[in-house]
Amino acid sequence: MFQDVYDVIVVGAGHAGSEAAAAAANMGCKTLLVTMNLQTIGQMSCNPAMGGIAKGQIVREIDALGGYSGIVSDKTAIQFKMLNKSKGPAMWSPRVQSDRMRFAETWRLMLEQTPNLDFYQEMVSGLLLKNGRVAGIKTSLGVEIHAKTVVLTNGTFLNGLIHIGDKNFGGGRAGESAAFGITEQLVALGFESGRMKTGTPPRVDGRSLDYSKMNEEKGDEFTEKFSFSDETTNLKHQKSCWMTYTSPLVHNLLREGFDRSPMFNGRIQSLGPRYCPSIEDKINRFADKDRHQLFVEPEGWDTVEVYVNGFSTSLPEDVQYKALKSVAGFEHVKFFRPGYAIEYDYFPPTQLKHTLETKLVDGLFFAGQINGTTGYEEAASQGIMAGINAALQVKEQEAFILKRDEAYIGVLIDDLITKGTEEPYRMFTSRAEYRTLLRQDNADQRLTPKGYAIGLASEKRLKRMEQKFNESEKLIQFYRETSILPEEINPILTEKESSLIKQSDKLFKVLSRPEVELVDFTKIEKINQYLAANPLDDEIVEQSYIQVKYQGYIEKEKQNADKIKRLEDIKIPENFDYDKIKSLSHEAKEKLKKIRPVTVSQASRISGVSPSDISILLIYMGR
């Protein structure tokens, strides 16, 4: 069946695998996507939503590079919210509630319409190797398929074990079997592996809920979207979510099952996501809290299935049911399925290069939860980068690496391969030291030229970005050159309790005041006259406002990034002997020998390597 040698084989068709396959195929590589079930391509295993704090920025970055996640999210959204609007624009994060079934369907249809991409359904049980390099895959039926590169995106399927109370059984997801063989082969090759845990809440019948006892959570009045392309439009109609709360009674009912909880009786040894704890973990760790929020999220436009966000649990199903029935609005709840926890194998990501290629086996790439991350967005971003770099390696072109000041994707990958992770890694805005530069509104300016240069983003995308940038710059120039009289602006300044101007001043200077907001721009007649003569998208007007308002912060971050780039330029030889430097601390030597940083800048971010160690390293290297 498989006579040809593929350029890229992608194993697994979740968020990471789907993006990896799309990227490699769209860059002209003959690509094969292998999955255990073709009906679950792009499946949302947990919550039916995309984006969120820092995750929304990642989705926009994937879209700017030429990936599919933003388009799929826009086409299947049922609600849109821009989170953190009360804070500065560096914190603004888009999020959509998604139609779970349509999301997976749209992913599959987009992949089927992608040139150069083939599909095959079967379990991959191992890798083919030749002279220290990957040469393809072998399946559980014994089929061997040869390839120049392989991307593993196995999610939670590697030796997956599902827990519900004192019951456990093999599985990679509810109703789907686990994958066996790959971990054992990689460990035999010298890879270090570990176990992680994640969980999911019950799914319930929305017809059995009393929404009158809950708070309605509507989407934004003025919606935006993820994709910078013109392939999608803003959401016109939305579906509400709902919010309710647990109570001391609910907590007590849950505690009754703690003796049968795999989290507390030792059955689960691995660590779960710190920032998405199970309900039993929450009431155990935060015993002083009388209640916790539960978000009641519809799974789609037409289905009655509902996701109970905040009630992730691995307690026995009878305990789950009894406790949830005591939540306001859930008195007559009917379960579609109980919540569960799942343990799975992962490989500490310090074993990877910045390209996500493994250090031990050439041509083998890891992406997604196999690297210790959690979340669709984190997985998808690794997928697109692994797919890009696998394709570039086949083409014998230079690797594609994003730096920490260029993208959240760069922060994520650098964190993983430099610091590693012992618990499921989740992205936050606080992880990025240059978050004023890495805003969601400018992801296209940052990354579309790069995506175009490697042959992924289209020329149409590039021209659209350039037009948007030029129009934004013209508007900013208008602010710089246009003067405004006291009588034109002082009424607004009085309203904002800002000091009045006594003589004519430039618009730019007045608009950059902290008190002046975007809504105030529309009250200024000269700006309205300009916009009437030069109609602009709201996105462009908002971006120009951000550039004016935060120019000082943006410039300062650029300067800081430039200083760090000097250290990025100082390369460390691949086989550098750290034992020769006697004055390095013992811990620094150990960590540097294990991670093998490529640059002095990367070395400075390794946990356990102090600033004095970096100074010693620089001196030794003649700097």
Coordinates of C-alpha atoms in Angstrom, one line a residue:
M1 CA 0.0 0.0 0.0
F2 CA 2.9 2.4 0.8
Q3 CA 5.5 2.2 -1.9
D4 CA 6.6 5.8 -1.7
V5 CA 8.7 7.4 1.0
Y6 CA 6.8 10.3 2.6
D7 CA 8.6 13.5 3.4
V8 CA 6.7 13.9 6.7
I9 CA 4.6 11.4 8.7
V10 CA 2.5 12.9 11.5
V11 CA 1.3 10.4 14.2
G12 CA -1.9 11.6 16.0
A13 CA -4.6 13.9 14.7
G14 CA -5.4 16.1 17.7
H15 CA -4.7 19.8 17.7
A16 CA -0.9 19.3 17.5
G17 CA -1.1 16.7 14.8
S18 CA -3.6 18.5 12.6
E19 CA -1.6 21.7 12.6
A20 CA 1.7 19.8 11.9
A21 CA 0.1 17.9 9.0
A22 CA -1.4 21.1 7.5
A23 CA 1.9 23.0 7.8
A24 CA 4.1 20.3 6.2
A25 CA 1.6 19.7 3.4
N26 CA 1.0 23.4 2.7
M27 CA 4.8 23.8 2.5
G28 CA 4.8 21.3 -0.4
C29 CA 5.9 18.2 1.5
K30 CA 4.3 14.8 0.8
T31 CA 2.7 14.2 4.2
L32 CA 0.8 11.3 5.8
L33 CA -1.4 11.8 8.8
V34 CA -1.8 8.6 10.8
T35 CA -4.5 8.3 13.5
M36 CA -6.2 5.6 15.5
N37 CA -9.6 7.0 14.5
L38 CA -10.3 9.2 11.5
Q39 CA -13.7 10.2 13.1
T40 CA -12.0 12.1 15.9
I41 CA -9.7 14.4 13.9
G42 CA -9.5 17.8 15.7
Q43 CA -11.5 16.4 18.7
M44 CA -12.0 18.7 21.6
S45 CA -11.2 16.2 24.4
C46 CA -12.0 18.5 27.2
N47 CA -13.8 21.9 27.2
P48 CA -15.6 23.2 24.0
A49 CA -13.6 26.5 23.8
M50 CA -10.6 28.0 22.1
G51 CA -8.4 30.8 23.4
G52 CA -8.4 32.5 26.8
I53 CA -5.7 34.3 28.7
A54 CA -2.4 34.0 26.7
K55 CA -4.0 31.1 24.8
G56 CA -5.9 33.6 22.6
Q57 CA -2.7 35.2 21.6
I58 CA -1.3 31.8 20.6
V59 CA -4.3 31.1 18.4
R60 CA -3.8 34.4 16.6
E61 CA -0.1 33.6 16.2
I62 CA -0.8 30.3 14.7
D63 CA -3.2 32.0 12.3
A64 CA -0.7 34.7 11.4
L65 CA 1.9 32.0 10.4
G66 CA -0.7 30.3 8.1
G67 CA -2.1 27.7 10.4
Y68 CA -5.8 26.6 10.6
S69 CA -6.8 26.9 14.3
G70 CA -8.0 30.5 14.1
I71 CA -10.1 29.8 11.0
V72 CA -11.7 26.6 12.5
S73 CA -12.4 28.5 15.7
D74 CA -14.1 31.4 13.9
K75 CA -16.2 29.1 11.7
T76 CA -17.5 27.0 14.6
A77 CA -17.8 29.7 17.4
I78 CA -21.1 30.0 19.3
Q79 CA -19.9 32.8 21.6
F80 CA -17.0 35.4 21.6
K81 CA -15.4 37.2 24.5
M82 CA -12.4 39.4 24.8
L83 CA -11.0 38.7 28.2
N84 CA -9.2 41.2 30.5
K85 CA -10.6 44.2 28.7
S86 CA -10.4 46.2 32.0
K87 CA -6.6 45.8 31.9
G88 CA -4.0 47.0 29.5
P89 CA -4.0 45.7 25.8
A90 CA -1.0 43.4 26.6
M91 CA -3.5 41.4 28.7
W92 CA -6.4 41.3 26.2
S93 CA -7.1 37.8 25.2
P94 CA -9.8 36.5 22.8
R95 CA -11.8 33.4 23.6
V96 CA -14.6 31.6 21.8
Q97 CA -17.1 29.0 23.0
S98 CA -17.1 26.3 20.3
D99 CA -19.5 23.9 18.7
R100 CA -17.6 20.7 19.5
M101 CA -19.0 18.5 16.7
R102 CA -18.7 21.3 14.0
F103 CA -15.2 22.1 15.2
A104 CA -13.9 18.5 14.6
E105 CA -15.9 18.3 11.3
T106 CA -14.4 21.6 10.0
W107 CA -10.9 20.5 10.9
R108 CA -11.3 17.3 9.0
L109 CA -12.8 19.0 5.9
M110 CA -10.1 21.6 5.8
L111 CA -7.4 18.8 6.1
E112 CA -9.1 16.8 3.3
Q113 CA -9.0 19.8 1.1
T114 CA -5.2 20.3 1.7
P115 CA -3.0 19.3 -1.2
N116 CA -0.1 16.8 -0.5
L117 CA -1.9 15.3 2.5
D118 CA -2.8 11.6 2.8
F119 CA -4.6 9.8 5.7
Y120 CA -4.4 6.4 7.3
Q121 CA -6.2 4.9 10.3
E122 CA -4.3 2.5 12.5
M123 CA -2.3 2.4 15.8
V124 CA 1.3 3.2 15.4
S125 CA 3.3 0.8 17.6
G126 CA 6.8 1.9 16.9
L127 CA 9.4 3.7 14.8
L128 CA 11.7 2.6 12.0
L129 CA 15.3 3.7 12.5
K130 CA 18.4 3.7 10.4
N131 CA 21.8 4.9 11.5
G132 CA 20.5 7.0 14.4
R133 CA 17.9 8.6 12.2
V134 CA 14.1 8.0 12.0
A135 CA 13.1 6.2 8.8
G136 CA 9.4 5.8 9.2
I137 CA 6.8 4.0 11.4
K138 CA 5.4 0.6 12.0
T139 CA 1.8 -0.1 12.9
S140 CA 0.0 -2.7 15.1
L141 CA -0.9 -4.7 11.9
G142 CA 2.8 -4.8 11.0
V143 CA 2.6 -2.3 8.2
E144 CA 5.8 -0.3 7.6
I145 CA 5.6 3.2 6.1
H146 CA 8.9 5.0 5.3
A147 CA 9.5 8.7 5.7
K148 CA 12.3 11.2 5.9
T149 CA 10.9 12.8 9.1
V150 CA 8.3 11.8 11.8
V151 CA 6.3 14.0 14.1
L152 CA 4.8 12.3 17.2
T153 CA 1.7 14.0 18.6
N154 CA 0.3 11.2 20.8
G155 CA -1.7 13.4 23.3
T156 CA -2.9 11.4 26.3
F157 CA -2.8 8.0 24.4
L158 CA 0.6 6.7 25.3
N159 CA -0.1 3.9 27.9
G160 CA -3.2 6.0 28.8
L161 CA -5.0 4.9 32.0
I162 CA -8.5 6.3 32.9
H163 CA -9.6 6.5 36.5
I164 CA -13.2 6.8 37.8
G165 CA -13.2 6.3 41.6
D166 CA -11.6 2.9 42.4
K167 CA -12.1 1.7 38.8
N168 CA -9.4 2.1 36.2
F169 CA -9.0 0.9 32.6
G170 CA -6.8 1.5 29.6
G171 CA -7.8 4.3 27.3
G172 CA -6.5 7.5 25.6
R173 CA -9.9 9.2 25.9
A174 CA -13.4 8.2 26.9
G175 CA -14.5 5.4 24.5
E176 CA -11.0 5.1 22.8
S177 CA -8.2 2.7 23.4
A178 CA -4.7 3.7 24.6
A179 CA -1.6 3.4 22.4
F180 CA 1.2 0.9 23.3
G181 CA 4.8 0.3 22.1
I182 CA 6.2 3.8 21.4
T183 CA 7.2 4.7 24.9
E184 CA 9.0 1.4 25.5
Q185 CA 11.0 1.7 22.2
L186 CA 11.9 5.4 23.0
V187 CA 13.1 4.5 26.5
A188 CA 15.2 1.6 25.1
L189 CA 16.8 4.2 22.8
G190 CA 17.8 6.3 25.9
F191 CA 14.9 8.7 26.2
E192 CA 13.7 9.7 29.7
S193 CA 9.9 9.4 30.2
G194 CA 7.5 10.3 32.9
R195 CA 3.7 10.2 33.8
M196 CA 1.3 13.1 33.9
K197 CA -2.4 13.4 34.7
T198 CA -5.3 15.5 33.5
G199 CA -9.0 15.3 34.1
T200 CA -12.4 16.2 32.7
P201 CA -15.8 17.0 34.2
P202 CA -19.2 15.2 33.7
R203 CA -21.2 16.0 30.6
V204 CA -24.9 16.5 31.4
D205 CA -28.3 16.8 29.6
G206 CA -29.1 20.5 29.3
R207 CA -32.8 19.7 29.3
S208 CA -32.6 18.6 32.9
L209 CA -31.1 21.9 34.2
D210 CA -33.0 24.9 35.7
Y211 CA -31.3 27.9 34.2
S212 CA -33.5 30.3 36.2
K213 CA -31.3 29.5 39.2
M214 CA -28.1 30.4 37.4
N215 CA -26.5 33.7 36.2
E216 CA -26.5 34.2 32.5
E217 CA -23.1 34.8 30.9
K218 CA -23.5 36.5 27.5
G219 CA -20.8 37.1 24.9
D220 CA -19.4 40.5 23.9
E221 CA -21.9 43.0 22.3
F222 CA -19.3 43.8 19.7
T223 CA -17.6 40.6 18.6
E224 CA -14.1 40.2 17.1
K225 CA -12.5 37.0 15.6
F226 CA -9.3 35.1 15.6
S227 CA -8.3 34.9 12.0
F228 CA -6.6 37.8 10.3
S229 CA -7.8 36.5 6.9
D230 CA -11.1 37.4 5.1
E231 CA -12.1 33.7 5.2
T232 CA -14.1 34.2 8.3
T233 CA -16.5 36.9 9.7
N234 CA -17.4 38.2 13.1
L235 CA -20.0 36.2 15.0
K236 CA -23.5 37.8 14.5
H237 CA -25.6 35.5 16.8
Q238 CA -24.4 34.0 20.1
K239 CA -25.4 31.4 22.6
S240 CA -25.2 32.2 26.3
C241 CA -23.2 30.3 28.9
W242 CA -24.4 30.1 32.6
M243 CA -22.8 30.3 36.0
T244 CA -23.7 28.7 39.2
Y245 CA -21.8 27.8 42.4
T246 CA -20.9 24.9 44.7
S247 CA -21.8 25.1 48.4
P248 CA -20.7 23.6 51.7
L249 CA -23.3 20.8 51.2
V250 CA -21.8 20.0 47.8
H251 CA -18.3 20.0 49.4
N252 CA -19.3 17.7 52.2
L253 CA -20.9 15.2 49.7
L254 CA -17.8 15.2 47.7
R255 CA -15.6 14.6 50.8
E256 CA -17.6 11.4 51.5
G257 CA -16.0 9.9 48.4
F258 CA -12.4 10.9 49.2
D259 CA -11.5 7.4 50.5
R260 CA -12.4 6.1 47.1
S261 CA -10.7 8.9 45.2
P262 CA -7.7 7.8 43.1
M263 CA -6.1 11.2 43.8
F264 CA -6.1 10.6 47.6
N265 CA -5.7 6.8 48.0
G266 CA -2.5 6.6 46.0
R267 CA -3.7 5.1 42.8
I268 CA -2.8 8.3 40.9
Q269 CA 0.9 9.1 41.5
S270 CA 1.4 11.7 38.7
L271 CA 0.9 15.5 38.8
G272 CA -2.1 17.2 37.3
P273 CA -2.4 20.7 35.9
R274 CA -1.8 23.2 38.7
Y275 CA -4.1 25.9 37.2
C276 CA -7.0 23.6 36.3
P277 CA -7.4 21.4 39.4
S278 CA -10.1 18.9 40.0
I279 CA -13.1 19.8 42.2
E280 CA -11.8 17.5 45.0
D281 CA -8.4 19.1 44.8
K282 CA -10.0 22.5 45.1
I283 CA -12.0 21.8 48.1
N284 CA -9.1 20.0 49.7
R285 CA -6.5 22.8 49.0
F286 CA -8.9 25.7 49.6
A287 CA -10.8 24.3 52.6
D288 CA -11.7 27.9 53.7
K289 CA -13.7 28.6 50.6
D290 CA -17.5 28.1 50.9
R291 CA -18.1 27.9 47.2
H292 CA -16.5 27.6 43.8
Q293 CA -17.7 28.9 40.4
L294 CA -19.1 26.4 37.9
F295 CA -19.5 27.5 34.3
V296 CA -22.3 25.7 32.5
E297 CA -21.2 25.7 28.8
P298 CA -23.3 24.4 25.9
E299 CA -21.5 22.0 23.6
G300 CA -22.9 23.5 20.4
W301 CA -25.7 25.2 18.6
D302 CA -28.1 22.3 18.5
T303 CA -27.0 19.6 20.9
V304 CA -28.4 19.5 24.5
E305 CA -25.1 18.2 25.8
V306 CA -23.6 20.6 28.4
Y307 CA -20.0 20.8 29.8
V308 CA -19.7 21.6 33.5
N309 CA -16.6 23.7 33.6
G310 CA -15.0 23.7 37.1
F311 CA -16.2 20.3 38.1
S312 CA -13.4 18.2 36.8
T313 CA -13.2 15.0 38.9
S314 CA -12.1 11.4 39.2
L315 CA -14.4 10.6 42.1
P316 CA -16.8 7.6 41.9
E317 CA -19.7 8.3 39.5
D318 CA -22.3 7.9 42.3
V319 CA -20.4 10.6 44.4
Q320 CA -20.2 12.9 41.3
Y321 CA -24.0 12.5 40.7
K322 CA -25.0 13.0 44.3
A323 CA -22.9 16.1 44.8
L324 CA -23.8 17.7 41.4
K325 CA -27.5 17.2 42.2
S326 CA -27.0 19.6 45.2
V327 CA -25.8 22.5 43.0
A328 CA -28.3 25.2 42.3
G329 CA -30.0 24.5 38.9
F330 CA -28.8 20.8 38.9
E331 CA -31.4 19.4 41.2
H332 CA -32.8 17.1 38.4
V333 CA -29.6 16.6 36.4
K334 CA -29.2 13.7 34.1
F335 CA -25.6 12.6 33.2
F336 CA -24.4 11.9 29.7
R337 CA -21.2 10.6 31.1
P338 CA -19.2 11.0 34.4
G339 CA -16.0 12.9 34.8
Y340 CA -12.7 11.0 34.9
A341 CA -8.9 11.4 35.3
I342 CA -6.4 10.1 32.8
E343 CA -2.7 9.3 33.3
Y344 CA -0.4 9.1 30.3
D345 CA 3.3 9.0 29.3
Y346 CA 5.2 12.1 28.4
F347 CA 8.9 12.9 27.6
P348 CA 10.6 15.7 29.5
P349 CA 11.0 18.4 26.8
T350 CA 14.6 19.2 27.8
Q351 CA 15.4 16.3 25.4
L352 CA 14.4 18.5 22.4
K353 CA 16.1 21.2 20.3
H354 CA 14.4 24.6 19.7
T355 CA 13.0 23.1 16.5
L356 CA 11.2 20.4 18.6
E357 CA 13.4 17.8 17.0
T358 CA 14.7 15.2 19.5
K359 CA 18.4 15.4 20.4
L360 CA 18.8 11.6 20.4
V361 CA 17.1 10.7 17.1
D362 CA 17.6 12.9 14.0
G363 CA 14.4 13.6 12.0
L364 CA 12.1 12.8 15.0
F365 CA 9.9 15.6 16.3
F366 CA 7.6 15.8 19.4
A367 CA 4.6 18.1 19.7
G368 CA 1.8 18.6 22.2
Q369 CA 1.1 16.7 25.4
I370 CA 4.0 14.3 24.8
N371 CA 6.1 17.3 25.8
G372 CA 4.3 17.9 29.0
T373 CA 1.9 20.7 28.0
T374 CA -1.8 21.0 28.6
G375 CA -4.3 22.8 26.4
Y376 CA -5.4 22.7 22.8
E377 CA -3.7 26.0 22.0
E378 CA -0.3 25.0 23.4
A379 CA -0.5 21.7 21.5
A380 CA -1.5 23.4 18.2
S381 CA 1.4 25.9 18.4
Q382 CA 3.9 23.1 18.9
G383 CA 2.3 21.2 16.1
I384 CA 2.7 24.0 13.6
M385 CA 6.3 24.6 14.6
A386 CA 7.2 20.8 14.4
G387 CA 5.4 20.5 11.0
I388 CA 7.3 23.6 9.7
N389 CA 10.7 22.4 10.9
A390 CA 10.1 18.8 9.6
A391 CA 9.3 20.3 6.2
L392 CA 12.3 22.6 6.3
Q393 CA 14.6 19.8 7.2
V394 CA 13.3 17.7 4.2
K395 CA 14.0 20.7 2.0
E396 CA 17.4 21.2 3.5
Q397 CA 16.6 24.7 4.5
E398 CA 17.4 26.7 7.7
A399 CA 15.4 25.8 10.8
F400 CA 12.5 28.1 11.9
I401 CA 12.8 29.3 15.5
L402 CA 10.8 32.0 17.1
K403 CA 12.5 34.0 19.9
R404 CA 10.9 35.1 23.2
D405 CA 10.4 38.7 22.0
E406 CA 8.7 37.5 18.7
A407 CA 5.9 35.3 19.9
Y408 CA 4.2 33.5 22.8
I409 CA 5.0 30.4 20.8
G410 CA 8.7 31.3 21.2
V411 CA 8.3 31.7 25.0
L412 CA 6.5 28.4 25.3
I413 CA 9.0 26.3 23.4
D414 CA 12.0 28.0 25.0
D415 CA 10.5 27.4 28.5
L416 CA 9.9 23.8 27.7
I417 CA 13.3 22.9 26.3
T418 CA 15.3 25.1 28.7
K419 CA 13.5 24.7 32.0
G420 CA 11.5 21.5 31.4
T421 CA 8.3 20.8 33.3
E422 CA 7.3 18.3 36.0
E423 CA 3.6 19.3 35.8
P424 CA 1.4 20.0 32.8
Y425 CA 2.6 23.3 31.4
R426 CA 0.1 26.0 30.6
M427 CA 0.8 29.4 29.0
F428 CA 0.1 32.6 30.9
T429 CA 0.8 36.3 30.0
S430 CA 3.1 36.4 33.1
R431 CA 5.4 33.9 31.5
A432 CA 6.3 36.4 28.7
E433 CA 8.7 39.2 29.7
Y434 CA 7.8 41.1 26.5
R435 CA 4.1 40.9 26.6
T436 CA 3.5 44.5 25.5
L437 CA 5.2 43.5 22.2
L438 CA 3.4 40.2 22.0
R439 CA -0.2 41.5 21.9
Q440 CA -3.0 39.7 20.2
D441 CA -3.8 42.6 17.9
N442 CA -0.3 42.7 16.2
A443 CA 0.3 38.9 15.8
D444 CA 0.0 39.3 12.0
Q445 CA 2.6 42.1 11.9
R446 CA 5.0 40.0 13.9
L447 CA 4.6 36.7 12.2
T448 CA 2.9 36.8 8.8
P449 CA 6.1 38.0 7.0
K450 CA 7.9 35.1 8.6
G451 CA 5.2 32.6 7.6
Y452 CA 5.3 33.9 4.1
A453 CA 9.1 33.7 3.9
I454 CA 9.0 29.9 4.7
G455 CA 6.2 29.3 2.2
L456 CA 3.3 28.8 4.6
A457 CA 1.4 32.1 4.8
S458 CA 0.0 33.2 1.4
E459 CA 0.9 36.3 -0.5
K460 CA -2.7 37.5 -0.1
R461 CA -2.2 37.2 3.7
L462 CA 1.0 39.2 3.5
K463 CA -0.5 42.0 1.4
R464 CA -3.5 42.2 3.7
M465 CA -1.2 42.6 6.7
E466 CA 0.9 45.3 4.9
Q467 CA -2.2 47.3 4.0
K468 CA -3.4 47.1 7.6
F469 CA 0.0 48.2 8.9
N470 CA 0.2 51.1 6.5
E471 CA -3.3 52.4 7.3
S472 CA -2.5 52.2 11.0
E473 CA 0.8 54.1 10.5
K474 CA -1.0 56.8 8.5
L475 CA -3.5 57.3 11.3
I476 CA -0.7 57.5 13.9
Q477 CA 1.0 60.1 11.6
F478 CA -2.2 62.0 11.5
Y479 CA -2.3 62.1 15.3
R480 CA 1.4 63.4 15.3
E481 CA 0.8 66.1 12.8
T482 CA -2.7 67.4 13.7
S483 CA -3.1 70.1 16.3
I484 CA -6.2 70.4 18.5
L485 CA -7.5 73.6 20.2
P486 CA -8.4 73.8 23.9
E487 CA -12.1 74.3 23.2
E488 CA -12.1 71.1 21.1
I489 CA -10.6 68.8 23.7
N490 CA -11.1 70.4 27.1
P491 CA -14.8 69.2 27.5
I492 CA -13.5 65.6 27.1
L493 CA -10.6 66.2 29.5
T494 CA -12.9 67.7 32.0
E495 CA -15.1 64.6 31.8
K496 CA -12.0 62.4 32.3
E497 CA -10.8 64.6 35.2
S498 CA -7.6 65.2 33.3
S499 CA -5.7 68.5 33.3
L500 CA -6.9 71.0 30.7
I501 CA -4.7 72.3 27.9
K502 CA -4.3 76.1 27.6
Q503 CA -3.1 76.3 24.1
S504 CA -3.1 74.3 20.9
D505 CA -1.4 70.9 21.2
K506 CA -0.8 67.9 19.0
L507 CA -3.4 65.1 19.1
F508 CA -0.8 62.5 19.7
K509 CA 0.3 64.1 23.0
V510 CA -3.2 64.5 24.4
L511 CA -4.3 61.0 23.3
S512 CA -1.3 59.4 25.0
R513 CA -2.6 60.5 28.5
P514 CA -3.4 57.5 30.7
E515 CA -7.0 58.8 31.4
V516 CA -7.9 59.1 27.7
E517 CA -9.5 55.9 26.3
L518 CA -10.4 54.5 22.9
V519 CA -14.0 55.6 23.3
D520 CA -12.9 59.2 23.8
F521 CA -11.3 59.2 20.3
T522 CA -14.7 59.0 18.7
K523 CA -15.8 62.2 20.5
I524 CA -13.1 64.3 18.7
E525 CA -14.5 65.9 15.6
K526 CA -11.1 66.0 13.7
I527 CA -10.7 62.2 14.1
N528 CA -14.2 61.6 12.9
Q529 CA -13.6 63.8 9.9
Y530 CA -10.4 61.8 9.1
L531 CA -12.2 58.4 9.5
A532 CA -15.1 59.7 7.3
A533 CA -12.6 60.5 4.5
N534 CA -10.6 57.3 5.2
P535 CA -12.9 54.5 6.4
L536 CA -10.9 52.0 8.5
D537 CA -11.7 48.8 10.2
D538 CA -12.2 49.0 14.0
E539 CA -9.2 46.7 14.3
I540 CA -6.9 49.3 12.7
V541 CA -8.3 52.2 14.8
E542 CA -7.8 50.1 18.0
Q543 CA -4.3 49.2 17.0
S544 CA -3.3 52.8 16.3
Y545 CA -4.8 53.7 19.7
I546 CA -2.6 51.1 21.4
Q547 CA 0.5 52.3 19.6
V548 CA -0.1 55.9 20.7
K549 CA -1.1 55.1 24.3
Y550 CA 1.6 52.6 25.1
Q551 CA 4.5 53.9 22.9
G552 CA 6.8 54.5 25.9
Y553 CA 6.3 50.9 27.2
I554 CA 6.7 49.4 23.7
E555 CA 10.0 51.2 23.1
K556 CA 11.3 50.2 26.5
E557 CA 10.5 46.5 25.8
K558 CA 12.2 46.7 22.4
Q559 CA 15.3 48.1 24.0
N560 CA 15.3 45.3 26.6
A561 CA 14.8 42.7 23.9
D562 CA 17.7 44.2 21.9
K563 CA 20.0 43.8 24.9
I564 CA 19.1 40.2 25.3
K565 CA 19.6 39.6 21.6
R566 CA 23.3 40.3 22.0
L567 CA 23.5 37.2 24.2
E568 CA 21.5 35.3 21.6
D569 CA 24.3 36.1 19.1
I570 CA 26.9 34.4 21.3
K571 CA 26.7 30.8 20.3
I572 CA 28.0 27.9 22.5
P573 CA 29.8 25.2 20.6
E574 CA 27.8 21.9 20.4
N575 CA 30.4 19.8 22.3
F576 CA 31.5 22.5 24.7
D577 CA 33.3 21.1 27.8
Y578 CA 31.8 22.8 30.8
D579 CA 34.1 20.7 33.1
K580 CA 37.0 22.8 32.0
I581 CA 35.6 25.9 33.7
K582 CA 36.5 25.2 37.3
S583 CA 34.8 28.3 38.7
L584 CA 31.3 27.3 37.5
S585 CA 29.0 26.1 40.2
H586 CA 28.5 22.3 40.5
E587 CA 24.7 22.8 39.8
A588 CA 25.4 25.0 36.8
K589 CA 27.7 22.4 35.3
E590 CA 25.2 19.6 35.7
K591 CA 22.3 21.6 34.2
L592 CA 24.4 23.0 31.3
K593 CA 25.7 19.5 30.4
K594 CA 22.1 18.1 30.5
I595 CA 20.3 20.9 28.5
R596 CA 23.3 21.8 26.2
P597 CA 22.1 25.3 25.5
V598 CA 22.7 26.7 22.0
T599 CA 23.4 30.3 23.1
V600 CA 24.5 32.2 26.2
S601 CA 21.0 33.7 26.3
Q602 CA 19.4 30.3 26.6
A603 CA 21.9 29.3 29.2
S604 CA 20.9 32.3 31.3
R605 CA 17.3 31.0 31.5
I606 CA 18.2 27.6 32.8
S607 CA 17.0 27.0 36.4
G608 CA 20.0 26.7 38.7
V609 CA 22.3 28.7 36.4
S610 CA 23.1 32.0 38.2
P611 CA 24.0 35.4 36.8
S612 CA 27.6 34.9 38.1
D613 CA 27.8 31.5 36.2
I614 CA 26.8 33.4 33.0
S615 CA 29.5 36.1 33.7
I616 CA 32.1 33.3 34.2
L617 CA 30.9 31.7 30.9
L618 CA 31.2 35.0 29.0
I619 CA 34.7 35.7 30.4
Y620 CA 35.8 32.2 29.4
M621 CA 34.4 32.7 25.9
G622 CA 36.4 35.9 25.5
R623 CA 33.4 38.3 26.1

